Short mmCIF file of N, CA and C in Angstrom, two decimals:
data_model
loop_
_atom_site.label_atom_id
_atom_site.label_comp_id
_atom_site.label_asym_id
_atom_site.label_seq_id
_atom_site.Cartn_x
_atom_site.Cartn_y
_atom_site.Cartn_z
N MET A 545 174.62 -10.23 321.35
CA MET A 545 175.10 -9.35 322.75
C MET A 545 176.06 -9.30 323.54
N LYS A 546 176.81 -7.83 323.89
CA LYS A 546 177.42 -8.16 324.64
C LYS A 546 177.40 -8.20 326.57
N ILE A 547 177.79 -8.81 327.07
CA ILE A 547 177.31 -9.47 328.55
C ILE A 547 178.97 -8.79 329.16
N GLU A 548 178.46 -7.93 330.39
CA GLU A 548 178.90 -8.10 331.02
C GLU A 548 179.40 -7.58 332.37
N THR A 549 179.86 -7.55 333.44
CA THR A 549 179.73 -7.89 334.28
C THR A 549 179.80 -6.59 335.32
N CYS A 550 178.78 -6.64 336.53
CA CYS A 550 179.28 -5.01 337.52
C CYS A 550 178.86 -6.03 339.17
N LYS A 551 179.18 -4.60 339.50
CA LYS A 551 178.76 -5.50 341.29
C LYS A 551 177.90 -3.87 341.10
N LYS A 552 176.94 -4.26 342.34
CA LYS A 552 176.14 -2.94 342.66
C LYS A 552 176.03 -3.34 344.12
N GLU A 553 176.43 -2.05 345.31
CA GLU A 553 176.25 -2.41 346.35
C GLU A 553 174.39 -2.07 346.89
N SER A 554 173.71 -2.15 348.17
CA SER A 554 172.37 -2.56 347.84
C SER A 554 172.02 -1.12 347.39
N PHE A 555 171.06 -0.64 346.96
CA PHE A 555 170.34 0.67 346.74
C PHE A 555 168.48 0.38 346.82
N VAL A 556 168.49 2.18 346.65
CA VAL A 556 167.00 2.34 347.10
C VAL A 556 166.23 2.78 345.58
N VAL A 557 164.88 2.25 345.22
CA VAL A 557 163.82 2.55 344.47
C VAL A 557 163.47 3.05 344.63
N ILE A 558 162.34 4.02 344.96
CA ILE A 558 161.27 4.54 345.15
C ILE A 558 160.06 4.46 343.80
N GLY A 559 158.31 4.25 344.04
CA GLY A 559 158.15 3.90 342.66
C GLY A 559 157.05 3.53 343.21
N LYS A 560 156.12 3.03 341.65
CA LYS A 560 154.85 2.51 341.83
C LYS A 560 154.62 0.87 341.32
N GLU A 561 154.16 0.49 342.94
CA GLU A 561 154.23 -0.87 342.60
C GLU A 561 152.90 -2.12 342.48
N GLY A 562 153.24 -3.18 341.66
CA GLY A 562 152.23 -3.60 341.20
C GLY A 562 152.48 -5.34 341.06
N ALA A 563 151.31 -5.68 340.39
CA ALA A 563 152.11 -7.41 340.89
C ALA A 563 151.45 -8.00 339.15
N THR A 564 152.11 -8.49 338.84
CA THR A 564 151.47 -10.35 338.06
C THR A 564 149.79 -10.17 337.83
N THR A 565 149.44 -10.37 338.95
CA THR A 565 147.58 -10.34 339.71
C THR A 565 147.16 -9.31 338.88
N ASP A 566 147.60 -8.19 338.66
CA ASP A 566 146.87 -7.04 338.25
C ASP A 566 146.41 -7.41 336.84
N GLY A 567 146.93 -8.40 336.21
CA GLY A 567 146.25 -8.52 334.84
C GLY A 567 147.13 -8.24 333.79
N ALA A 568 147.41 -8.35 332.75
CA ALA A 568 147.57 -7.73 331.18
C ALA A 568 148.21 -6.06 331.02
N GLY A 569 149.00 -6.03 331.10
CA GLY A 569 149.44 -4.31 330.99
C GLY A 569 149.72 -4.37 332.40
N PHE A 570 150.06 -4.41 333.14
CA PHE A 570 150.06 -3.73 334.15
C PHE A 570 151.38 -2.69 334.87
N ILE A 571 152.29 -3.35 333.96
CA ILE A 571 153.60 -2.89 334.38
C ILE A 571 153.40 -1.42 332.91
N GLN A 572 153.06 -1.37 331.97
CA GLN A 572 152.64 -0.31 331.77
C GLN A 572 152.04 0.79 332.24
N LYS A 573 150.94 0.08 332.64
CA LYS A 573 150.24 0.62 333.30
C LYS A 573 150.78 1.81 334.95
N LEU A 574 151.73 1.05 335.55
CA LEU A 574 152.51 1.06 336.72
C LEU A 574 153.53 2.80 335.69
N TRP A 575 153.78 2.45 335.06
CA TRP A 575 155.31 3.79 334.25
C TRP A 575 154.37 4.68 333.95
N ASP A 576 153.27 4.37 333.20
CA ASP A 576 152.01 5.68 333.18
C ASP A 576 151.69 6.16 334.30
N GLU A 577 151.60 5.66 335.51
CA GLU A 577 151.60 5.92 336.44
C GLU A 577 152.96 7.02 337.42
N ALA A 578 153.96 6.23 337.62
CA ALA A 578 155.10 6.77 337.86
C ALA A 578 155.22 8.08 337.44
N ASN A 579 155.11 8.13 336.00
CA ASN A 579 155.43 9.26 335.00
C ASN A 579 155.10 10.69 335.22
N SER A 580 153.65 10.14 335.71
CA SER A 580 152.36 11.34 335.36
C SER A 580 152.88 12.01 336.57
N HIS A 581 153.43 11.51 337.87
CA HIS A 581 153.12 11.64 339.05
C HIS A 581 154.58 11.86 339.40
N PHE A 582 155.93 12.21 338.82
CA PHE A 582 156.87 12.16 338.79
C PHE A 582 157.22 12.95 339.73
N GLY A 583 156.71 14.56 340.00
CA GLY A 583 157.07 15.66 340.38
C GLY A 583 156.92 15.32 341.82
N GLU A 584 155.98 14.09 342.23
CA GLU A 584 156.41 13.98 343.57
C GLU A 584 157.51 13.88 344.67
N ILE A 585 158.40 13.26 343.43
CA ILE A 585 159.64 12.35 343.89
C ILE A 585 160.84 12.84 343.57
N ALA A 586 160.63 13.48 342.22
CA ALA A 586 162.07 14.05 341.82
C ALA A 586 162.82 14.30 342.61
N HIS A 587 162.16 14.93 343.58
CA HIS A 587 163.59 15.50 344.72
C HIS A 587 164.13 14.53 345.04
N LEU A 588 163.27 13.64 345.33
CA LEU A 588 164.12 12.52 345.84
C LEU A 588 165.46 11.39 345.51
N ALA A 589 165.07 12.04 343.80
CA ALA A 589 166.22 10.83 342.94
C ALA A 589 167.58 11.51 343.46
N LYS A 590 168.02 9.85 342.75
CA LYS A 590 169.79 10.27 343.35
C LYS A 590 170.13 10.87 342.20
N LYS A 591 171.08 11.74 342.08
CA LYS A 591 171.84 12.39 340.84
C LYS A 591 173.29 11.97 340.96
N ASP A 592 173.81 12.11 339.67
CA ASP A 592 175.52 11.33 339.38
C ASP A 592 175.77 12.83 339.72
N GLU A 593 177.48 13.21 339.80
CA GLU A 593 178.46 14.53 339.79
C GLU A 593 177.55 14.89 338.65
N ASP A 594 176.77 15.08 337.49
CA ASP A 594 176.68 16.67 337.49
C ASP A 594 175.21 16.66 337.15
N GLY A 595 174.71 15.78 338.17
CA GLY A 595 172.86 16.28 338.44
C GLY A 595 171.99 15.73 337.85
N ASN A 596 172.59 15.01 336.96
CA ASN A 596 171.40 13.84 336.49
C ASN A 596 171.18 12.64 337.06
N ILE A 597 170.02 12.15 337.56
CA ILE A 597 169.77 11.35 337.77
C ILE A 597 170.27 10.06 337.29
N SER A 598 170.51 8.79 338.49
CA SER A 598 170.92 8.24 338.68
C SER A 598 170.52 6.99 337.65
N GLY A 599 169.40 6.58 338.69
CA GLY A 599 168.93 5.44 336.90
C GLY A 599 167.16 5.83 337.10
N ILE A 600 166.96 4.68 336.11
CA ILE A 600 165.57 4.05 336.37
C ILE A 600 165.30 2.88 336.04
N TRP A 601 164.40 2.66 337.05
CA TRP A 601 164.68 0.59 337.74
C TRP A 601 163.41 0.34 337.55
N GLY A 602 163.18 -0.83 336.93
CA GLY A 602 162.10 -1.40 336.95
C GLY A 602 162.08 -2.71 337.50
N ALA A 603 162.00 -2.82 339.21
CA ALA A 603 162.65 -3.71 339.96
C ALA A 603 161.62 -4.43 340.50
N MET A 604 162.39 -5.95 340.30
CA MET A 604 161.48 -7.08 340.32
C MET A 604 161.55 -8.04 341.67
N SER A 605 160.42 -8.40 342.18
CA SER A 605 160.57 -9.51 343.56
C SER A 605 159.45 -10.54 343.33
N ASP A 606 160.01 -11.85 344.14
CA ASP A 606 158.74 -12.73 344.12
C ASP A 606 157.82 -12.16 344.60
N PHE A 607 156.84 -13.02 345.05
CA PHE A 607 155.83 -12.16 346.41
C PHE A 607 156.36 -11.78 347.24
N SER A 608 157.34 -13.03 348.28
CA SER A 608 157.16 -12.98 349.50
C SER A 608 158.05 -12.09 350.10
N ARG A 609 158.86 -10.54 349.19
CA ARG A 609 159.42 -9.45 348.56
C ARG A 609 160.89 -10.02 349.45
N SER A 610 161.41 -10.78 349.39
CA SER A 610 162.80 -11.26 349.51
C SER A 610 163.58 -10.96 347.98
N PHE A 611 163.36 -10.49 347.07
CA PHE A 611 164.26 -10.67 345.67
C PHE A 611 164.52 -11.65 345.34
N GLN A 612 163.91 -12.62 345.34
CA GLN A 612 164.25 -13.82 344.54
C GLN A 612 163.60 -13.96 343.63
N PRO A 613 163.46 -14.91 342.80
CA PRO A 613 162.45 -14.53 340.71
C PRO A 613 161.50 -14.86 340.57
N TRP A 614 160.97 -14.42 340.18
CA TRP A 614 159.49 -14.41 339.65
C TRP A 614 159.16 -15.94 339.62
N GLU A 615 157.95 -16.31 339.63
CA GLU A 615 158.03 -17.64 340.14
C GLU A 615 157.77 -18.05 338.54
N GLY A 616 158.75 -18.49 338.24
CA GLY A 616 158.35 -19.87 336.33
C GLY A 616 158.91 -18.02 335.52
N PHE A 617 158.94 -17.30 336.43
CA PHE A 617 158.97 -15.95 335.82
C PHE A 617 158.54 -15.68 334.94
N GLN A 618 157.22 -15.39 335.79
CA GLN A 618 156.08 -15.18 335.17
C GLN A 618 154.95 -14.10 336.41
N LYS A 619 155.39 -14.59 337.77
CA LYS A 619 154.53 -14.10 339.19
C LYS A 619 155.06 -13.72 339.84
N GLY A 620 155.29 -12.05 340.18
CA GLY A 620 155.70 -11.68 340.78
C GLY A 620 155.42 -10.22 340.90
N LEU A 621 155.95 -9.53 341.92
CA LEU A 621 155.93 -8.15 342.12
C LEU A 621 156.79 -7.19 340.88
N TYR A 622 156.30 -5.95 340.98
CA TYR A 622 157.19 -4.60 339.87
C TYR A 622 156.93 -3.56 340.49
N LEU A 623 158.02 -2.91 340.31
CA LEU A 623 158.28 -1.48 340.67
C LEU A 623 158.93 -0.47 339.99
N ALA A 624 157.93 0.41 339.50
CA ALA A 624 158.18 1.48 338.52
C ALA A 624 158.74 1.98 339.18
N GLY A 625 160.26 2.73 339.39
CA GLY A 625 160.59 3.83 339.78
C GLY A 625 162.60 4.55 339.34
N VAL A 626 162.21 5.28 340.42
CA VAL A 626 163.94 6.05 340.30
C VAL A 626 165.07 5.50 341.27
N GLU A 627 165.73 5.37 341.28
CA GLU A 627 166.80 4.85 341.99
C GLU A 627 166.89 6.06 343.06
N CYS A 628 167.29 6.34 344.73
CA CYS A 628 167.28 7.60 345.71
C CYS A 628 168.01 7.41 346.62
N ASN A 629 168.79 7.80 347.43
CA ASN A 629 168.80 8.30 348.00
C ASN A 629 168.80 7.10 349.00
N GLU A 630 169.48 6.85 350.24
CA GLU A 630 169.00 5.50 351.10
C GLU A 630 168.04 5.84 352.24
N ASP A 631 168.10 7.08 352.54
CA ASP A 631 167.47 7.69 353.63
C ASP A 631 166.08 8.21 353.41
N ALA A 632 165.90 7.96 351.89
CA ALA A 632 164.52 8.78 351.11
C ALA A 632 163.18 7.83 351.75
N LYS A 633 162.55 8.90 351.50
CA LYS A 633 160.89 8.35 352.46
C LYS A 633 160.17 8.26 351.40
N ALA A 634 159.44 6.89 351.40
CA ALA A 634 158.51 7.38 349.95
C ALA A 634 157.02 7.89 350.40
N PRO A 635 156.64 9.22 349.25
CA PRO A 635 156.27 9.73 349.94
C PRO A 635 154.31 8.94 349.67
N ASP A 636 153.45 9.02 350.30
CA ASP A 636 152.05 8.50 350.52
C ASP A 636 151.74 7.70 349.15
N GLY A 637 151.40 7.31 348.36
CA GLY A 637 151.26 6.24 347.29
C GLY A 637 151.96 6.06 346.35
N TRP A 638 153.85 5.83 347.14
CA TRP A 638 154.65 5.68 346.67
C TRP A 638 155.58 4.45 347.11
N THR A 639 156.00 4.03 346.83
CA THR A 639 156.47 2.40 347.48
C THR A 639 158.11 2.00 347.70
N LYS A 640 158.79 2.34 348.51
CA LYS A 640 159.77 2.01 348.47
C LYS A 640 160.70 0.88 349.02
N TRP A 641 161.97 -0.25 347.70
CA TRP A 641 162.21 -1.14 348.25
C TRP A 641 164.08 -0.79 348.54
N VAL A 642 164.50 -1.67 348.99
CA VAL A 642 165.87 -1.75 349.30
C VAL A 642 166.43 -3.12 348.63
N ILE A 643 166.83 -2.41 347.73
CA ILE A 643 167.26 -3.88 346.87
C ILE A 643 168.63 -4.17 347.58
N PRO A 644 168.99 -5.48 348.05
CA PRO A 644 170.54 -6.06 348.14
C PRO A 644 171.72 -6.23 347.04
N GLY A 645 172.49 -6.03 347.69
CA GLY A 645 173.40 -5.76 346.75
C GLY A 645 173.89 -6.71 345.92
N TYR A 646 174.66 -6.89 344.95
CA TYR A 646 174.56 -7.97 344.18
C TYR A 646 175.74 -7.98 343.08
N GLU A 647 176.41 -8.85 343.16
CA GLU A 647 177.34 -9.24 341.28
C GLU A 647 176.22 -9.82 340.03
N TYR A 648 176.11 -8.87 339.16
CA TYR A 648 175.10 -8.88 337.82
C TYR A 648 175.71 -9.25 336.97
N ILE A 649 175.38 -9.98 335.68
CA ILE A 649 175.69 -9.72 334.32
C ILE A 649 174.42 -9.43 334.22
N TYR A 650 174.96 -8.21 333.22
CA TYR A 650 173.92 -7.39 332.60
C TYR A 650 174.60 -6.97 330.57
N VAL A 651 172.96 -6.82 330.22
CA VAL A 651 172.77 -6.40 328.66
C VAL A 651 172.07 -5.44 328.53
N GLU A 652 172.81 -5.18 327.27
CA GLU A 652 171.45 -3.71 326.74
C GLU A 652 170.51 -4.64 326.03
N ARG A 653 169.67 -4.01 326.43
CA ARG A 653 168.01 -4.91 325.86
C ARG A 653 167.96 -4.20 324.83
N GLU A 654 167.93 -5.90 323.28
CA GLU A 654 167.71 -5.69 321.90
C GLU A 654 166.47 -6.06 321.30
N ASN A 655 166.27 -6.92 322.26
CA ASN A 655 164.71 -6.87 321.74
C ASN A 655 163.73 -7.98 322.41
N ASP A 656 162.74 -8.26 321.76
CA ASP A 656 161.97 -9.22 323.72
C ASP A 656 162.34 -10.57 323.81
N ASN A 657 163.42 -11.02 323.13
CA ASN A 657 164.05 -12.04 323.23
C ASN A 657 165.25 -12.01 324.27
N THR A 658 165.57 -10.83 324.14
CA THR A 658 167.21 -10.77 325.00
C THR A 658 166.81 -11.83 326.84
N PHE A 659 165.77 -11.24 326.95
CA PHE A 659 165.75 -12.09 328.38
C PHE A 659 165.97 -13.90 328.56
N SER A 660 165.53 -14.21 327.82
CA SER A 660 165.42 -15.53 327.51
C SER A 660 167.04 -15.88 326.52
N GLU A 661 167.03 -14.98 325.89
CA GLU A 661 168.74 -15.76 325.74
C GLU A 661 169.36 -15.30 326.41
N VAL A 662 169.59 -14.70 327.81
CA VAL A 662 170.45 -14.44 328.24
C VAL A 662 170.47 -15.94 329.91
N ILE A 663 169.28 -15.99 330.15
CA ILE A 663 168.92 -16.88 330.51
C ILE A 663 169.31 -18.75 329.97
N ARG A 664 169.32 -18.58 328.87
CA ARG A 664 169.69 -19.33 327.91
C ARG A 664 171.49 -20.16 328.29
N TYR A 665 172.16 -18.50 328.33
CA TYR A 665 173.94 -18.79 328.43
C TYR A 665 173.78 -19.10 329.43
N MET A 666 173.34 -17.85 330.44
CA MET A 666 173.16 -18.96 331.60
C MET A 666 173.44 -19.99 332.56
N LYS A 667 172.38 -20.72 332.12
CA LYS A 667 171.98 -22.43 331.76
C LYS A 667 173.41 -23.24 331.21
N GLY A 668 173.34 -22.54 329.97
CA GLY A 668 175.08 -23.37 329.54
C GLY A 668 175.91 -23.26 329.68
N ASN A 669 176.31 -21.99 330.65
CA ASN A 669 177.07 -22.06 330.83
C ASN A 669 177.90 -22.34 332.64
N GLY A 670 176.13 -22.98 333.02
CA GLY A 670 176.34 -22.86 334.71
C GLY A 670 176.10 -21.84 336.00
N ILE A 671 176.00 -21.00 335.01
CA ILE A 671 174.95 -19.52 335.96
C ILE A 671 174.01 -19.47 336.49
N ALA A 672 173.86 -19.95 337.97
CA ALA A 672 172.55 -19.56 338.45
C ALA A 672 172.48 -18.07 339.31
N LEU A 673 170.80 -17.72 338.35
CA LEU A 673 170.33 -16.42 339.35
C LEU A 673 170.32 -16.62 340.80
N ALA A 674 170.58 -15.20 341.17
CA ALA A 674 171.07 -14.99 342.50
C ALA A 674 169.85 -14.68 343.02
N GLY A 675 168.93 -13.86 342.34
CA GLY A 675 168.16 -13.18 342.84
C GLY A 675 167.18 -12.81 341.55
N ALA A 676 165.64 -11.66 341.89
CA ALA A 676 165.24 -11.15 341.22
C ALA A 676 166.03 -10.43 339.64
N VAL A 677 165.97 -10.10 338.39
CA VAL A 677 166.44 -9.59 337.42
C VAL A 677 165.23 -8.24 337.41
N HIS A 678 166.31 -7.48 337.09
CA HIS A 678 165.85 -5.99 337.52
C HIS A 678 165.94 -4.71 335.72
N ASP A 679 165.38 -4.46 335.42
CA ASP A 679 165.24 -3.46 334.15
C ASP A 679 165.81 -2.44 334.20
N PHE A 680 167.16 -1.39 333.39
CA PHE A 680 167.46 -0.49 333.84
C PHE A 680 167.41 -0.13 332.64
N THR A 681 166.68 1.61 333.21
CA THR A 681 167.70 2.68 332.16
C THR A 681 168.30 3.90 332.31
N CYS A 682 168.85 4.08 331.72
CA CYS A 682 170.34 5.29 331.86
C CYS A 682 169.48 6.19 331.13
N PRO A 683 169.26 7.32 332.52
CA PRO A 683 168.91 8.35 331.97
C PRO A 683 169.45 9.64 330.62
N LYS A 684 170.64 9.23 330.63
CA LYS A 684 171.53 9.78 329.78
C LYS A 684 171.01 9.58 328.28
N THR A 685 171.68 8.11 328.79
CA THR A 685 171.37 7.67 326.76
C THR A 685 170.00 6.89 326.34
N GLY A 686 169.11 6.50 327.76
CA GLY A 686 167.73 5.98 326.65
C GLY A 686 167.91 4.73 326.90
N LYS A 687 168.83 3.76 326.71
CA LYS A 687 168.90 2.96 326.81
C LYS A 687 168.71 2.04 327.79
N GLY A 688 168.33 0.68 327.59
CA GLY A 688 167.77 -0.04 328.19
C GLY A 688 168.41 -1.04 328.69
N TYR A 689 168.72 -1.39 330.05
CA TYR A 689 169.87 -2.90 329.94
C TYR A 689 168.73 -3.62 331.33
N ILE A 690 169.24 -4.94 330.82
CA ILE A 690 168.94 -5.79 331.88
C ILE A 690 169.03 -6.44 333.34
N PHE A 691 169.23 -6.57 334.04
CA PHE A 691 170.39 -6.54 335.15
C PHE A 691 170.30 -8.15 335.69
N PHE A 692 171.01 -9.04 335.71
CA PHE A 692 170.48 -10.53 336.47
C PHE A 692 171.45 -10.71 337.23
N PRO A 693 171.07 -10.74 338.79
CA PRO A 693 172.21 -11.10 339.57
C PRO A 693 172.58 -12.74 340.07
N ILE A 694 173.93 -12.68 340.25
CA ILE A 694 174.71 -13.59 339.85
C ILE A 694 174.71 -14.04 341.45
N ARG A 695 175.54 -13.07 341.97
CA ARG A 695 175.99 -13.13 343.54
C ARG A 695 176.09 -12.33 344.39
N LYS A 696 175.41 -13.18 345.18
CA LYS A 696 174.96 -11.89 346.43
C LYS A 696 176.13 -10.96 347.30
N LEU A 697 176.01 -9.74 347.30
CA LEU A 697 177.61 -9.52 348.03
C LEU A 697 177.82 -9.44 349.51
#
């Protein structure tokens, strides 16, 4: 597992929001809903210099919406969406989150154990989470990554 670091200033994600209290499989249901209605927000998606979508995010927050980690890594909010320009307004039925800027440790999602392996690595190296963890999918490669905030900017 290759662990890398980066800094990302505050950014906006517009997507479909749900909570762990919605029951098993709620994240997949959110993605199905977001993907089937993507045309409603496609024009809001932030683009790179080649005109490609910048990022697809599975953003997370605690229930207070303060972007702290999920309670026990088991209970919280999830937003299945796309990175948008900061002035974008969420259409009806969509939710806009403004995620604070952080320095992150990030890794490619290799398997179902990747999250727990990074948490173990962080504990072993005295690195604390500074906020909620986020899933990121690179539109160019289709690869999935997990972003662990380690310092607020």
